[in-house]
Short mmCIF file of C-alpha atoms in Angstrom, two decimals:
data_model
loop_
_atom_site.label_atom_id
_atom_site.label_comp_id
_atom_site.label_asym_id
_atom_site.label_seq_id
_atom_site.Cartn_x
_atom_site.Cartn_y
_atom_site.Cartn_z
CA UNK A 1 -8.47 -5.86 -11.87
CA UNK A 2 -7.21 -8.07 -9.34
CA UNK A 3 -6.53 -12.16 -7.74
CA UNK A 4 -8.68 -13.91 -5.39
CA UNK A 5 -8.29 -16.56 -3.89
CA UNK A 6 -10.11 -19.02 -0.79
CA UNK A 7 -8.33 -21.47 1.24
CA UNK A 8 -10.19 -24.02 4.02
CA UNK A 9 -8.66 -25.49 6.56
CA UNK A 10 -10.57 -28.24 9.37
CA UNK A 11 -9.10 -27.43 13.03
CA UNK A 12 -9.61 -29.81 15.57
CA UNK A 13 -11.16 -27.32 18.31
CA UNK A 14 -13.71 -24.91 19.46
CA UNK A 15 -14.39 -22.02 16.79
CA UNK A 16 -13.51 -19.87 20.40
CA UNK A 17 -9.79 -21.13 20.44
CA UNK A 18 -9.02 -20.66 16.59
CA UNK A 19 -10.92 -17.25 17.07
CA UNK A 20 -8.50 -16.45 19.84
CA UNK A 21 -5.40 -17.27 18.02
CA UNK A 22 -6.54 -15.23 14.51
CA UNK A 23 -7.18 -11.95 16.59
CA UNK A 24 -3.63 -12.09 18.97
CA UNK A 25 -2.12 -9.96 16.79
CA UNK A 26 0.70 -9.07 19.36
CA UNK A 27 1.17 -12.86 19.39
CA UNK A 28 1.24 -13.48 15.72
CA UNK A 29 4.71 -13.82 15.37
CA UNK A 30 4.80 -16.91 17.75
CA UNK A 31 2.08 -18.25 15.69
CA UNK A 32 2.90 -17.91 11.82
CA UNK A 33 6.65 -18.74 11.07
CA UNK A 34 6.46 -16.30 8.62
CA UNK A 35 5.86 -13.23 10.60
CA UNK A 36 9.21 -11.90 12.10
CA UNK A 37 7.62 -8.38 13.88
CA UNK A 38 4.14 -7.14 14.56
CA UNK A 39 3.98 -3.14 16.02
CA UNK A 40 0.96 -2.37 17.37
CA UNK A 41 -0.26 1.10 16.43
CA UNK A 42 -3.79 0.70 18.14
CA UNK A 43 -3.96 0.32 21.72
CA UNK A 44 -6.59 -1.40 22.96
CA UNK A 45 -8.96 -5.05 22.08
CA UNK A 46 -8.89 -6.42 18.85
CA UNK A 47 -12.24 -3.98 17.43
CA UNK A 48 -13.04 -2.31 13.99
CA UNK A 49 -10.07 0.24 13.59
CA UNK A 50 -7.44 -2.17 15.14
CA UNK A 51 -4.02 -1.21 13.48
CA UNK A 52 -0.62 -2.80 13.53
CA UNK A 53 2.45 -2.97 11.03
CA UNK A 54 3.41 -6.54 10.41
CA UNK A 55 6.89 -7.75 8.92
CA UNK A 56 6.79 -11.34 6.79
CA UNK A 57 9.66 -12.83 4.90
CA UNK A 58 8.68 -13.88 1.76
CA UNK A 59 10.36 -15.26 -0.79
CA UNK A 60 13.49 -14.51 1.22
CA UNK A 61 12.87 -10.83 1.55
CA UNK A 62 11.00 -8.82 4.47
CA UNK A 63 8.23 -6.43 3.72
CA UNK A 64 6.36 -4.34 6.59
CA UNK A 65 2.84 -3.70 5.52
CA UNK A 66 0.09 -1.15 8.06
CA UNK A 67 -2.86 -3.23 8.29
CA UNK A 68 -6.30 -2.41 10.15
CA UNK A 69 -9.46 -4.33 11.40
CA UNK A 70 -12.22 -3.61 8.97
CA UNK A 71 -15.33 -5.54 10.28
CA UNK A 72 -15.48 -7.87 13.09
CA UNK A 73 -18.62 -10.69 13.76
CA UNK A 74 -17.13 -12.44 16.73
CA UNK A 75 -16.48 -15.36 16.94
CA UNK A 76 -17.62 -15.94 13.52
CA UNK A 77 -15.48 -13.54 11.15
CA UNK A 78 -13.20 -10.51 10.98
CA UNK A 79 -11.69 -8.76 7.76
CA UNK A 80 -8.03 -7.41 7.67
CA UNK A 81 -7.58 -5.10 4.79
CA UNK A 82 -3.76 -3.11 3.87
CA UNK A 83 -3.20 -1.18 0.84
CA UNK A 84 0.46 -1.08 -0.66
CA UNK A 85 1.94 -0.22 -4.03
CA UNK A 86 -1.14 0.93 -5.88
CA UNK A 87 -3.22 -2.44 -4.20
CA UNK A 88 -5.70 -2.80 -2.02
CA UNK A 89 -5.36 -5.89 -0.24
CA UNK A 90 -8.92 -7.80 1.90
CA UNK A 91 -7.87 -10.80 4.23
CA UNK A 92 -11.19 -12.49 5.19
CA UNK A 93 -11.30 -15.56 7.98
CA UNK A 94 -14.78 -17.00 8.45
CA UNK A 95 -15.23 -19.58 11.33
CA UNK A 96 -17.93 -22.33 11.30
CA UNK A 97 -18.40 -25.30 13.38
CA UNK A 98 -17.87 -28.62 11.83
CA UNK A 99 -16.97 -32.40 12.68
CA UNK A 100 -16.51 -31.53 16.24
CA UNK A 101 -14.11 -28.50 15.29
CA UNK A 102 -13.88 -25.63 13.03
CA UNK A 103 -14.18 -24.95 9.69
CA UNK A 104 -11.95 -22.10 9.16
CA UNK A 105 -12.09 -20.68 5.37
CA UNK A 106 -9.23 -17.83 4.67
CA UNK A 107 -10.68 -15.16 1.46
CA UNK A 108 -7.55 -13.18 0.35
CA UNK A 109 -8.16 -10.54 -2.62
CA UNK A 110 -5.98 -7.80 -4.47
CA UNK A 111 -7.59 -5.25 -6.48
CA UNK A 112 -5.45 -2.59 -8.31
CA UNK A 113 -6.68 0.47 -7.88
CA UNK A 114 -5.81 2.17 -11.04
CA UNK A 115 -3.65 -0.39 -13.13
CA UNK A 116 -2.07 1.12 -16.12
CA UNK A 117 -0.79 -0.41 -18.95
CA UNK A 118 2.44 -1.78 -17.50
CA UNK A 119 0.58 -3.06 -13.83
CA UNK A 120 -1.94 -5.20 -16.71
CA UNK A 121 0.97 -6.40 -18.23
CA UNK A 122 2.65 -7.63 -15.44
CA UNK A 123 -0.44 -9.23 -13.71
CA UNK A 124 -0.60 -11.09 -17.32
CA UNK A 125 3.25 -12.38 -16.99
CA UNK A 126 3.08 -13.06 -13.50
CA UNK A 127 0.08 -13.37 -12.12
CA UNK A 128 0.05 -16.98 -12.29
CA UNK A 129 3.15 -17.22 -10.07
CA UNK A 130 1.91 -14.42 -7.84
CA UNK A 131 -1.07 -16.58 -6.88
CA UNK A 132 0.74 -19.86 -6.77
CA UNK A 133 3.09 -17.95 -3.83
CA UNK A 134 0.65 -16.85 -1.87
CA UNK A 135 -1.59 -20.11 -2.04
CA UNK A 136 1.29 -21.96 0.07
CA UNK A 137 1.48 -19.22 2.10
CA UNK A 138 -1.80 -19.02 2.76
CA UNK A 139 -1.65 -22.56 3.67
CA UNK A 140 1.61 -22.36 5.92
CA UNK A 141 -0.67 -19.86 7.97
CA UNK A 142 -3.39 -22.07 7.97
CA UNK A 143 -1.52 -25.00 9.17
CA UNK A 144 0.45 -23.24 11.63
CA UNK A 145 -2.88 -21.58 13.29
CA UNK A 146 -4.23 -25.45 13.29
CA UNK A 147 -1.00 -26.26 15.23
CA UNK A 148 -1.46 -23.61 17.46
CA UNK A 149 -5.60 -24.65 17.99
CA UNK A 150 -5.07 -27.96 18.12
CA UNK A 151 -2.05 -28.03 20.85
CA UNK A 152 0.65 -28.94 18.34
CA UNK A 153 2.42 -25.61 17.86
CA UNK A 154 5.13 -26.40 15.35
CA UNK A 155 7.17 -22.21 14.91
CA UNK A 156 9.74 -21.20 16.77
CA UNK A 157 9.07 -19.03 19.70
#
């Protein structure tokens, strides 16, 4: 049981620049507005293994979730996956060239691991606004790594 959902955004430069922006996870907080603290708990390149803790504020509250590098094609995709409160969470950014830029397509999914009858019930109710919340995140982060790309970084440092 879980929410998908897929997200494209067109960058205006080289699938290398976006790709160096998506895996600067140390530098993630200048990128997406969102992100207030990364801690990196992997030394070391951005490979399969790769872990860090990353803080967002979202809908006015902060949450720290561990996340870790589960596959990596570079330049053309990596997967991020985190597990939290009975979920298992897959972040998926797929980079193709298009138009003289890059087509950059964000996958987010959350399975439940073992929903009972209370986690159905609450998917039921608010599901629906779950996925509406993280859609404009998603794009926010989108955008804001097309500012970055592109040369028009819009967060605050």
């Amino acid at each position: 049981m879980g929410h998908h959902l897929e997200l494209v955004q067109h960058i205006n430069a080289p699938a290398d620049a976006v790709w160096r922006i998506l895996t600067d996870i140390s530098g993630s907080a200048r990128t997406l507005s969102s992100i207030s603290r990364v801690e990196i708990l992997t030394p070391g390149d951005y490979t399969e293994g790769y872990r860090w803790r990353e803080t967002r504020k979202m809908m006015g509250k902060e949450a720290t979730e561990e996340m870790w590098v589960a596959d990596v094609d570079a330049p053309n995709s990596t997967t991020v996956k985190a597990k939290s409160n009975g979920a298992d969470y897959t972040t998926r950014f797929t980079l193709a060239p298009a138009d003289g830029g890059t087509r950059l397509t964000m996958f987010f999914g959350a399975e439940m691991e073992n929903p009972g009858a209370f986690a159905k019930l609450m998917l039921a109710l608010f599901g629906k606004l779950a996925i509406g919340i993280t859609r404009k995140q998603m794009a926010r982060d989108l955008e804001e790594i097309a500012a970055k790309a592109e040369g028009r970084d819009q967060t605050a440092a």
